[in-house]
């Protein structure tokens, strides 16, 4: 309609001027205080030096997934510098794993403190011979626990965190019934029961065998690898804008919850009991798929009703990017989850667990290192920085700028962009198809912004917690330029 066209035109005009104006207002302060004044591109990415290094690496390792080689000594704050001297605004942060930017002074101070030398030189087997300060550092760093948790099990990465959390669930579940050590030697029930975990289509929980059985994103990740036959439930496919499809989305979530309960009942009846349900607060790798907070509250109720453990995988969503330290805190659960796994922005892996999920025998949850104590030292400082600089509030403010900008961009380019979504800085947008998405990521990178894809056609935005409104405006300016070239 004419009124719609006029409104769309005014939105585009407002978007163009507001970004430029606010960007100019904040630039001087940010440059003087903290870091680089913006991207600086000298070559295409990957550049000549990156290509030479890729050829060298190819002789001993696969390089098909390598984007470019980095100069981490020169990188700073929100800016990643590559080996060709290209300085890029990083809105992907090593697959969402850099909490407070590159080379933060608080972390370099920890690394250069002489009293930490022994910790960095010697890597202890934490399960058997932990260092003197181990308990203190766990309390100071890792014990930013979600409500309802006072126990933590450290691990090294997201996959091994979930893999061992699965084991803890199975051990707990059998403890609710009975356990036979004798039969376990013959790999048959009751010592080795045929238990299952329920997961969701579009979920990603890691690449080890157990985690792969609950991962349902890209076929290539599972090709040629044996897997467990476990139940898989549909995840809600919401329609956007959410405000226009409230009834349809509520029906879709109800359908998925009904299927979850039906699967649990059916698998229990055939003797392959569902010991637990694993889910992400936002399906990141699967395409930044969201569900309502009410969906998760009702899912928790179903797990309680049927005696299943409830595992929330916060490997990518944890650490503050949603505006709360843990994304599931937005749900308002009356009864906390049973286990919450973490990694990435937490610098180390692990999971929080309720007391009842702690095995009563040694070595049931174990490996040589059980994480890396040096990361606990660094995490202690990360937590201090997050608190003293109010970075959770910063994520809310910056996220608001990002999401409003994405809404405006999809109005400006409706033939290319759709389904802008997010909470805090944990945002995403869909591009019309996979090839266009990949092309847009490359164009943005060559203009000085590092982005990452997810799902079949989405771009995900994963900045560090020190990403301010200034950086958000700068990103939107460059992203707009890259999109304009696609026309």
Coordinates of C-alpha atoms in Angstrom, one line a residue:
X1 CA 0.0 0.0 0.0
X2 CA 1.1 3.6 -0.4
X3 CA 1.3 4.1 3.4
X4 CA 3.5 1.0 3.7
X5 CA 5.8 2.2 1.0
X6 CA 6.1 5.6 2.7
X7 CA 6.8 4.0 6.0
X8 CA 9.5 1.7 4.5
X9 CA 11.1 4.7 2.9
X10 CA 11.2 6.6 6.1
X11 CA 12.6 3.6 8.0
X12 CA 15.5 3.4 5.4
X13 CA 16.2 7.1 5.6
X14 CA 16.1 7.0 9.5
X15 CA 18.4 3.9 9.5
X16 CA 21.0 5.5 7.2
X17 CA 21.2 8.8 9.1
X18 CA 20.9 7.4 12.6
X19 CA 23.7 4.9 12.2
X20 CA 26.0 7.5 10.7
X21 CA 25.3 10.1 13.4
X22 CA 25.6 7.8 16.3
X23 CA 28.7 6.2 14.9
X24 CA 30.4 9.6 14.7
X25 CA 29.3 10.6 18.2
X26 CA 31.0 7.6 19.8
X27 CA 34.1 7.1 17.7
X28 CA 36.4 9.6 19.3
X29 CA 35.8 8.3 22.8
X30 CA 36.3 4.7 22.0
X31 CA 39.5 5.2 20.0
X32 CA 41.1 7.3 22.6
X33 CA 40.2 4.9 25.5
X34 CA 40.6 1.4 24.3
X35 CA 41.7 0.1 20.9
X36 CA 42.0 0.5 17.2
X37 CA 39.9 3.1 15.4
X38 CA 38.4 0.6 13.0
X39 CA 39.1 -2.0 10.4
X40 CA 42.1 -1.6 8.0
X41 CA 42.3 -3.8 5.0
X42 CA 45.5 -4.3 3.0
X43 CA 44.6 -7.4 0.9
X44 CA 41.8 -9.7 0.2
X45 CA 41.3 -12.4 2.9
X46 CA 43.0 -14.8 2.8
X47 CA 46.0 -12.8 1.7
X48 CA 49.3 -13.9 0.2
X49 CA 50.9 -14.8 3.5
X50 CA 47.9 -16.8 4.6
X51 CA 47.9 -18.8 1.4
X52 CA 51.6 -19.6 1.8
X53 CA 51.1 -20.8 5.3
X54 CA 48.1 -22.9 4.2
X55 CA 50.3 -24.6 1.6
X56 CA 52.8 -25.4 4.3
X57 CA 50.2 -26.8 6.7
X58 CA 48.5 -28.9 4.0
X59 CA 51.6 -31.1 3.9
X60 CA 50.8 -32.4 7.4
X61 CA 47.1 -31.5 8.1
X62 CA 43.9 -30.8 6.4
X63 CA 43.3 -27.2 5.6
X64 CA 40.0 -27.3 3.9
X65 CA 38.3 -25.6 6.8
X66 CA 41.0 -22.9 7.3
X67 CA 39.8 -19.4 6.6
X68 CA 43.0 -17.4 7.2
X69 CA 46.0 -17.3 9.5
X70 CA 46.0 -14.8 12.4
X71 CA 48.5 -12.6 14.1
X72 CA 47.3 -12.9 17.7
X73 CA 50.1 -10.7 19.1
X74 CA 48.8 -7.7 17.1
X75 CA 45.1 -8.4 17.7
X76 CA 43.4 -6.3 20.3
X77 CA 40.0 -5.9 21.8
X78 CA 37.3 -6.5 19.2
X79 CA 39.8 -6.5 16.4
X80 CA 41.4 -9.6 14.9
X81 CA 44.6 -9.0 12.8
X82 CA 45.7 -11.6 10.2
X83 CA 49.2 -12.4 9.0
X84 CA 48.8 -10.1 6.0
X85 CA 48.2 -7.1 8.3
X86 CA 44.4 -6.9 7.7
X87 CA 42.7 -5.6 10.8
X88 CA 39.1 -6.8 11.1
X89 CA 36.2 -6.2 13.5
X90 CA 35.5 -9.6 14.8
X91 CA 31.8 -10.4 15.2
X92 CA 32.5 -14.2 15.3
X93 CA 35.2 -14.4 18.0
X94 CA 36.7 -17.8 17.4
X95 CA 33.3 -19.5 17.2
X96 CA 31.9 -17.5 20.1
X97 CA 34.8 -18.4 22.5
X98 CA 36.5 -15.0 23.2
X99 CA 34.8 -13.5 26.3
X100 CA 36.5 -10.1 26.7
X101 CA 38.3 -9.5 23.5
X102 CA 41.9 -10.1 22.3
X103 CA 44.9 -9.5 24.6
X104 CA 42.9 -8.0 27.4
X105 CA 45.3 -6.4 29.9
X106 CA 43.8 -8.3 32.9
X107 CA 44.6 -11.6 31.2
X108 CA 48.1 -10.7 30.0
X109 CA 48.8 -9.7 33.6
X110 CA 47.9 -13.2 34.8
X111 CA 50.1 -14.7 32.1
X112 CA 53.1 -12.6 33.1
X113 CA 52.7 -12.9 36.9
X114 CA 55.7 -14.8 38.2
X115 CA 53.7 -16.6 40.9
X116 CA 51.6 -18.2 38.2
X117 CA 54.7 -19.6 36.4
X118 CA 54.4 -23.1 38.0
X119 CA 50.8 -23.4 37.0
X120 CA 51.6 -22.6 33.3
X121 CA 54.7 -24.8 33.1
X122 CA 53.2 -27.9 34.9
X123 CA 49.9 -29.3 33.8
X124 CA 48.5 -31.4 36.7
X125 CA 46.2 -34.4 36.6
X126 CA 43.5 -32.5 38.4
X127 CA 41.5 -35.5 39.4
X128 CA 44.3 -37.0 41.4
X129 CA 46.9 -34.3 42.2
X130 CA 45.4 -30.9 42.1
X131 CA 47.4 -27.8 43.0
X132 CA 47.0 -26.0 46.3
X133 CA 44.8 -23.2 44.9
X134 CA 42.5 -25.4 42.9
X135 CA 39.5 -25.2 45.2
X136 CA 39.9 -21.4 45.6
X137 CA 40.0 -20.8 41.8
X138 CA 37.0 -23.0 41.2
X139 CA 35.0 -21.0 43.7
X140 CA 36.2 -17.7 42.4
X141 CA 35.9 -18.5 38.7
X142 CA 33.7 -21.5 37.9
X143 CA 31.2 -20.9 40.7
X144 CA 29.3 -18.3 38.7
X145 CA 26.9 -21.2 38.9
X146 CA 23.3 -21.0 37.8
X147 CA 20.7 -20.9 40.5
X148 CA 20.4 -24.3 42.2
X149 CA 23.9 -25.5 41.6
X150 CA 26.8 -25.9 44.0
X151 CA 28.8 -28.6 42.3
X152 CA 31.0 -28.4 39.2
X153 CA 32.9 -31.0 37.2
X154 CA 35.7 -29.5 35.1
X155 CA 36.5 -30.8 31.6
X156 CA 38.5 -29.5 28.6
X157 CA 36.0 -28.7 25.9
X158 CA 32.3 -28.7 25.0
X159 CA 32.2 -32.2 23.5
X160 CA 33.9 -33.9 26.5
X161 CA 31.7 -31.8 28.9
X162 CA 28.5 -33.1 27.3
X163 CA 29.9 -36.7 26.8
X164 CA 30.7 -37.0 30.5
X165 CA 27.4 -35.3 31.5
X166 CA 25.6 -38.0 29.5
X167 CA 27.5 -40.6 31.5
X168 CA 26.5 -38.8 34.8
X169 CA 22.9 -38.9 33.7
X170 CA 23.0 -42.7 32.9
X171 CA 24.7 -43.4 36.2
X172 CA 22.2 -41.3 38.1
X173 CA 19.3 -42.9 36.3
X174 CA 20.5 -46.4 37.1
X175 CA 21.0 -45.3 40.7
X176 CA 17.3 -44.6 40.8
X177 CA 16.7 -48.3 40.0
X178 CA 19.7 -50.7 40.7
X179 CA 23.2 -51.4 39.6
X180 CA 25.0 -54.7 39.0
X181 CA 28.8 -54.6 38.7
X182 CA 29.0 -58.2 37.7
X183 CA 26.8 -58.0 34.6
X184 CA 28.7 -55.0 33.3
X185 CA 31.7 -57.2 32.5
X186 CA 29.5 -59.0 30.0
X187 CA 28.2 -55.9 28.3
X188 CA 24.6 -56.7 29.0
X189 CA 21.8 -55.6 31.3
X190 CA 21.5 -54.7 34.1
X191 CA 25.2 -53.7 34.2
X192 CA 25.2 -52.1 30.7
X193 CA 21.6 -51.0 30.3
X194 CA 20.1 -50.0 27.0
X195 CA 19.3 -46.5 28.1
X196 CA 18.7 -43.5 25.8
X197 CA 18.9 -39.7 25.7
X198 CA 16.3 -37.7 23.8
X199 CA 17.5 -34.8 21.7
X200 CA 16.1 -32.4 19.2
X201 CA 16.3 -31.9 15.4
X202 CA 18.7 -29.0 14.7
X203 CA 20.6 -29.5 18.0
X204 CA 24.3 -29.6 18.2
X205 CA 26.1 -31.0 21.2
X206 CA 29.6 -32.0 20.0
X207 CA 31.5 -34.5 17.8
X208 CA 32.4 -37.4 20.1
X209 CA 30.3 -40.6 19.7
X210 CA 27.7 -39.9 22.3
X211 CA 27.4 -36.2 21.4
X212 CA 27.1 -37.1 17.7
X213 CA 24.1 -39.3 18.5
X214 CA 22.4 -36.2 19.9
X215 CA 23.6 -33.8 17.1
X216 CA 21.3 -33.3 14.1
X217 CA 22.6 -30.4 12.0
X218 CA 24.8 -31.3 9.1
X219 CA 24.9 -34.8 7.6
X220 CA 28.6 -34.6 6.9
X221 CA 29.3 -34.5 10.6
X222 CA 27.8 -38.0 11.1
X223 CA 28.7 -39.6 7.8
X224 CA 30.4 -43.0 8.1
X225 CA 30.4 -42.9 11.9
X226 CA 28.3 -45.5 13.9
X227 CA 25.7 -44.0 16.2
X228 CA 23.3 -44.8 18.9
X229 CA 19.7 -45.3 18.1
X230 CA 18.1 -42.7 20.4
X231 CA 14.9 -40.8 20.2
X232 CA 14.9 -37.4 18.3
X233 CA 12.1 -34.9 18.8
X234 CA 11.1 -32.0 16.6
X235 CA 12.3 -28.5 17.6
X236 CA 9.7 -25.7 17.1
X237 CA 10.0 -24.0 13.7
X238 CA 8.8 -20.5 14.6
X239 CA 7.4 -18.1 12.1
X240 CA 8.6 -14.5 12.0
X241 CA 7.9 -11.7 12.9
X242 CA 6.9 -13.4 16.1
X243 CA 4.2 -10.8 16.9
X244 CA 2.3 -11.6 13.7
X245 CA 2.3 -15.4 14.3
X246 CA 1.6 -15.8 18.1
X247 CA -1.2 -18.3 17.6
X248 CA 0.7 -20.4 15.0
X249 CA 3.9 -20.5 17.0
X250 CA 2.0 -21.5 20.2
X251 CA 0.4 -24.4 18.2
X252 CA 3.8 -25.4 16.8
X253 CA 5.4 -25.5 20.3
X254 CA 2.5 -27.5 21.7
X255 CA 2.9 -30.0 18.8
X256 CA 6.6 -30.4 19.6
X257 CA 6.0 -30.9 23.4
X258 CA 3.3 -33.5 22.7
X259 CA 5.8 -35.3 20.5
X260 CA 8.4 -35.2 23.2
X261 CA 6.1 -36.8 25.8
X262 CA 4.9 -39.3 23.3
X263 CA 8.5 -40.4 22.5
X264 CA 9.4 -40.8 26.1
X265 CA 6.3 -43.0 26.8
X266 CA 6.9 -45.1 23.7
X267 CA 10.6 -45.7 24.3
X268 CA 10.0 -46.4 28.0
X269 CA 7.4 -49.0 27.1
X270 CA 9.7 -50.9 24.8
X271 CA 12.3 -51.1 27.5
X272 CA 14.8 -48.5 26.1
X273 CA 14.2 -45.9 28.8
X274 CA 14.8 -42.2 28.2
X275 CA 17.2 -41.3 31.0
X276 CA 17.5 -37.7 30.0
X277 CA 16.6 -34.8 27.7
X278 CA 19.3 -32.6 26.2
X279 CA 18.6 -29.2 24.7
X280 CA 20.3 -25.8 23.9
X281 CA 18.7 -22.5 25.0
X282 CA 19.2 -21.4 21.4
X283 CA 20.1 -23.9 18.7
X284 CA 23.3 -22.1 17.5
X285 CA 25.0 -24.4 15.0
X286 CA 21.6 -25.6 13.8
X287 CA 20.6 -22.1 12.6
X288 CA 20.1 -19.9 15.7
X289 CA 16.7 -21.5 16.3
X290 CA 14.7 -20.0 19.2
X291 CA 11.7 -21.2 21.2
X292 CA 9.6 -19.3 23.8
X293 CA 10.6 -19.3 27.4
X294 CA 7.2 -21.0 28.1
X295 CA 8.2 -23.9 25.8
X296 CA 11.3 -24.6 28.0
X297 CA 9.3 -24.3 31.2
X298 CA 6.8 -26.9 29.9
X299 CA 9.6 -29.1 28.7
X300 CA 11.1 -29.1 32.2
X301 CA 7.7 -30.1 33.5
X302 CA 7.6 -33.1 31.2
X303 CA 11.1 -34.3 32.2
X304 CA 10.0 -34.1 35.9
X305 CA 6.8 -36.0 35.2
X306 CA 8.6 -38.9 33.6
X307 CA 11.7 -39.0 35.8
X308 CA 14.2 -37.9 33.0
X309 CA 17.2 -35.8 33.7
X310 CA 17.1 -32.3 32.2
X311 CA 20.5 -31.2 30.6
X312 CA 20.8 -27.7 29.3
X313 CA 23.8 -27.3 26.9
X314 CA 25.1 -23.8 27.5
X315 CA 28.4 -24.4 25.6
X316 CA 27.7 -21.5 23.2
X317 CA 25.0 -19.6 24.9
X318 CA 26.7 -19.4 28.3
X319 CA 29.0 -16.6 29.5
X320 CA 26.9 -13.5 29.2
X321 CA 26.2 -12.7 25.5
X322 CA 22.4 -13.0 26.0
X323 CA 22.5 -10.3 28.7
X324 CA 22.4 -12.9 31.5
X325 CA 25.3 -15.1 32.4
X326 CA 23.3 -18.2 31.5
X327 CA 20.8 -18.0 28.7
X328 CA 18.4 -20.4 30.5
X329 CA 18.1 -17.9 33.3
X330 CA 15.7 -16.1 31.0
X331 CA 13.2 -19.0 31.2
X332 CA 12.2 -18.5 34.9
X333 CA 12.3 -22.2 35.8
X334 CA 10.6 -23.1 39.1
X335 CA 12.8 -26.2 39.3
X336 CA 16.4 -25.8 38.0
X337 CA 17.8 -28.0 35.3
X338 CA 19.7 -31.1 36.6
X339 CA 22.9 -30.4 34.7
X340 CA 24.2 -27.4 32.8
X341 CA 27.2 -27.9 30.5
X342 CA 29.6 -25.1 29.4
X343 CA 32.8 -24.2 27.5
X344 CA 33.8 -21.5 24.9
X345 CA 33.5 -18.1 26.7
X346 CA 34.2 -19.9 30.0
X347 CA 37.7 -20.8 28.6
X348 CA 37.5 -24.3 30.0
X349 CA 34.8 -27.0 29.7
X350 CA 32.7 -28.7 32.4
X351 CA 29.3 -29.0 33.8
X352 CA 27.3 -28.0 36.8
X353 CA 25.3 -30.7 38.4
X354 CA 22.9 -31.3 41.3
X355 CA 24.3 -33.3 44.2
X356 CA 22.4 -36.4 43.2
X357 CA 24.4 -36.6 39.9
X358 CA 27.7 -36.9 41.6
X359 CA 28.9 -40.6 41.1
X360 CA 29.6 -42.4 44.4
X361 CA 32.6 -44.3 43.1
X362 CA 35.9 -43.0 41.9
X363 CA 37.0 -42.9 38.2
X364 CA 33.5 -43.2 36.8
X365 CA 33.8 -39.6 35.5
X366 CA 37.5 -39.2 34.9
X367 CA 40.4 -38.5 32.5
X368 CA 44.0 -37.4 32.8
X369 CA 43.6 -33.7 33.1
X370 CA 39.9 -33.0 33.7
X371 CA 40.4 -29.6 32.2
X372 CA 43.3 -27.1 32.4
X373 CA 44.0 -25.2 35.7
X374 CA 45.6 -22.3 33.7
X375 CA 42.2 -21.6 32.3
X376 CA 40.7 -21.4 35.8
X377 CA 43.3 -18.7 36.6
X378 CA 42.2 -16.7 33.5
X379 CA 38.5 -17.3 34.1
X380 CA 38.8 -15.7 37.5
X381 CA 40.0 -12.5 35.9
X382 CA 37.4 -12.7 33.2
X383 CA 34.6 -12.9 35.8
X384 CA 36.1 -9.9 37.6
X385 CA 36.2 -7.8 34.4
X386 CA 32.6 -8.8 33.5
X387 CA 31.4 -7.7 37.0
X388 CA 33.5 -4.5 37.3
X389 CA 32.7 -3.3 33.8
X390 CA 29.0 -4.3 33.9
X391 CA 29.5 -6.2 30.7
X392 CA 26.2 -8.1 31.0
X393 CA 24.4 -4.8 30.7
X394 CA 26.7 -3.8 27.9
X395 CA 25.6 -6.9 26.0
X396 CA 22.0 -5.9 26.4
X397 CA 22.6 -2.3 25.1
X398 CA 24.8 -3.5 22.2
X399 CA 22.4 -6.2 21.3
X400 CA 19.6 -3.8 21.1
X401 CA 21.5 -1.8 18.5
X402 CA 22.4 -4.9 16.6
X403 CA 18.9 -6.2 16.5
X404 CA 17.3 -2.9 15.6
X405 CA 19.9 -2.5 12.8
X406 CA 19.1 -6.0 11.5
X407 CA 15.4 -5.3 11.5
X408 CA 16.0 -2.2 9.4
X409 CA 18.3 -4.0 7.0
X410 CA 15.7 -6.7 6.4
X411 CA 13.2 -4.0 5.7
X412 CA 15.6 -2.4 3.3
X413 CA 16.6 -5.6 1.6
X414 CA 13.5 -7.9 1.8
X415 CA 14.5 -9.9 -1.2
X416 CA 17.8 -10.9 0.6
X417 CA 17.2 -10.9 4.3
X418 CA 14.6 -12.1 6.7
X419 CA 13.9 -13.5 10.2
X420 CA 16.2 -11.2 12.2
X421 CA 16.3 -12.6 15.8
X422 CA 18.3 -12.6 18.9
X423 CA 18.6 -11.8 22.6
X424 CA 21.5 -9.6 23.8
X425 CA 24.3 -9.8 21.2
X426 CA 23.4 -13.4 20.5
X427 CA 21.7 -12.5 17.2
X428 CA 21.2 -13.9 13.7
X429 CA 19.6 -13.2 10.4
X430 CA 18.6 -15.4 7.4
X431 CA 19.9 -14.8 3.9
X432 CA 17.8 -15.9 0.9
X433 CA 19.9 -19.0 0.2
X434 CA 23.2 -20.7 1.2
X435 CA 25.3 -19.4 -1.7
X436 CA 24.2 -15.8 -1.1
X437 CA 24.9 -16.2 2.6
X438 CA 28.4 -17.5 2.0
X439 CA 29.1 -14.8 -0.6
X440 CA 27.9 -12.1 1.9
X441 CA 30.2 -13.4 4.6
X442 CA 33.1 -13.2 2.2
X443 CA 32.2 -9.7 1.1
X444 CA 31.9 -8.5 4.7
X445 CA 35.3 -10.1 5.6
X446 CA 37.0 -8.3 2.7
X447 CA 35.5 -5.0 4.0
X448 CA 36.8 -5.7 7.5
X449 CA 34.1 -7.7 9.5
X450 CA 34.5 -11.3 10.5
X451 CA 31.2 -13.2 10.5
X452 CA 30.1 -16.9 10.7
X453 CA 27.3 -18.9 9.2
X454 CA 25.0 -21.4 10.9
X455 CA 22.2 -23.6 9.7
X456 CA 21.5 -23.7 6.0
X457 CA 21.2 -20.0 5.3
X458 CA 21.8 -18.0 8.5
X459 CA 24.5 -15.6 9.6
X460 CA 25.2 -15.6 13.3
X461 CA 26.7 -12.7 15.2
X462 CA 28.9 -13.6 18.2
X463 CA 30.9 -10.5 19.4
X464 CA 32.9 -10.4 22.6
X465 CA 31.3 -8.9 25.7
X466 CA 33.4 -5.7 25.2
X467 CA 31.5 -5.0 22.0
X468 CA 29.9 -1.6 22.5
X469 CA 27.3 0.4 20.7
X470 CA 30.1 2.0 18.8
X471 CA 31.2 -1.3 17.4
X472 CA 27.6 -2.3 16.7
X473 CA 27.1 0.8 14.6
X474 CA 30.4 0.3 12.8
X475 CA 29.5 -3.3 12.0
X476 CA 26.1 -2.3 10.7
X477 CA 27.6 0.3 8.4
X478 CA 30.0 -2.2 6.9
X479 CA 27.4 -5.0 6.7
X480 CA 25.1 -2.6 4.9
X481 CA 27.8 -1.9 2.3
X482 CA 28.4 -5.6 1.8
X483 CA 24.7 -6.3 1.3
X484 CA 24.4 -3.4 -1.2
X485 CA 27.0 -5.0 -3.4
X486 CA 24.8 -8.2 -3.7
X487 CA 22.1 -6.3 -5.5

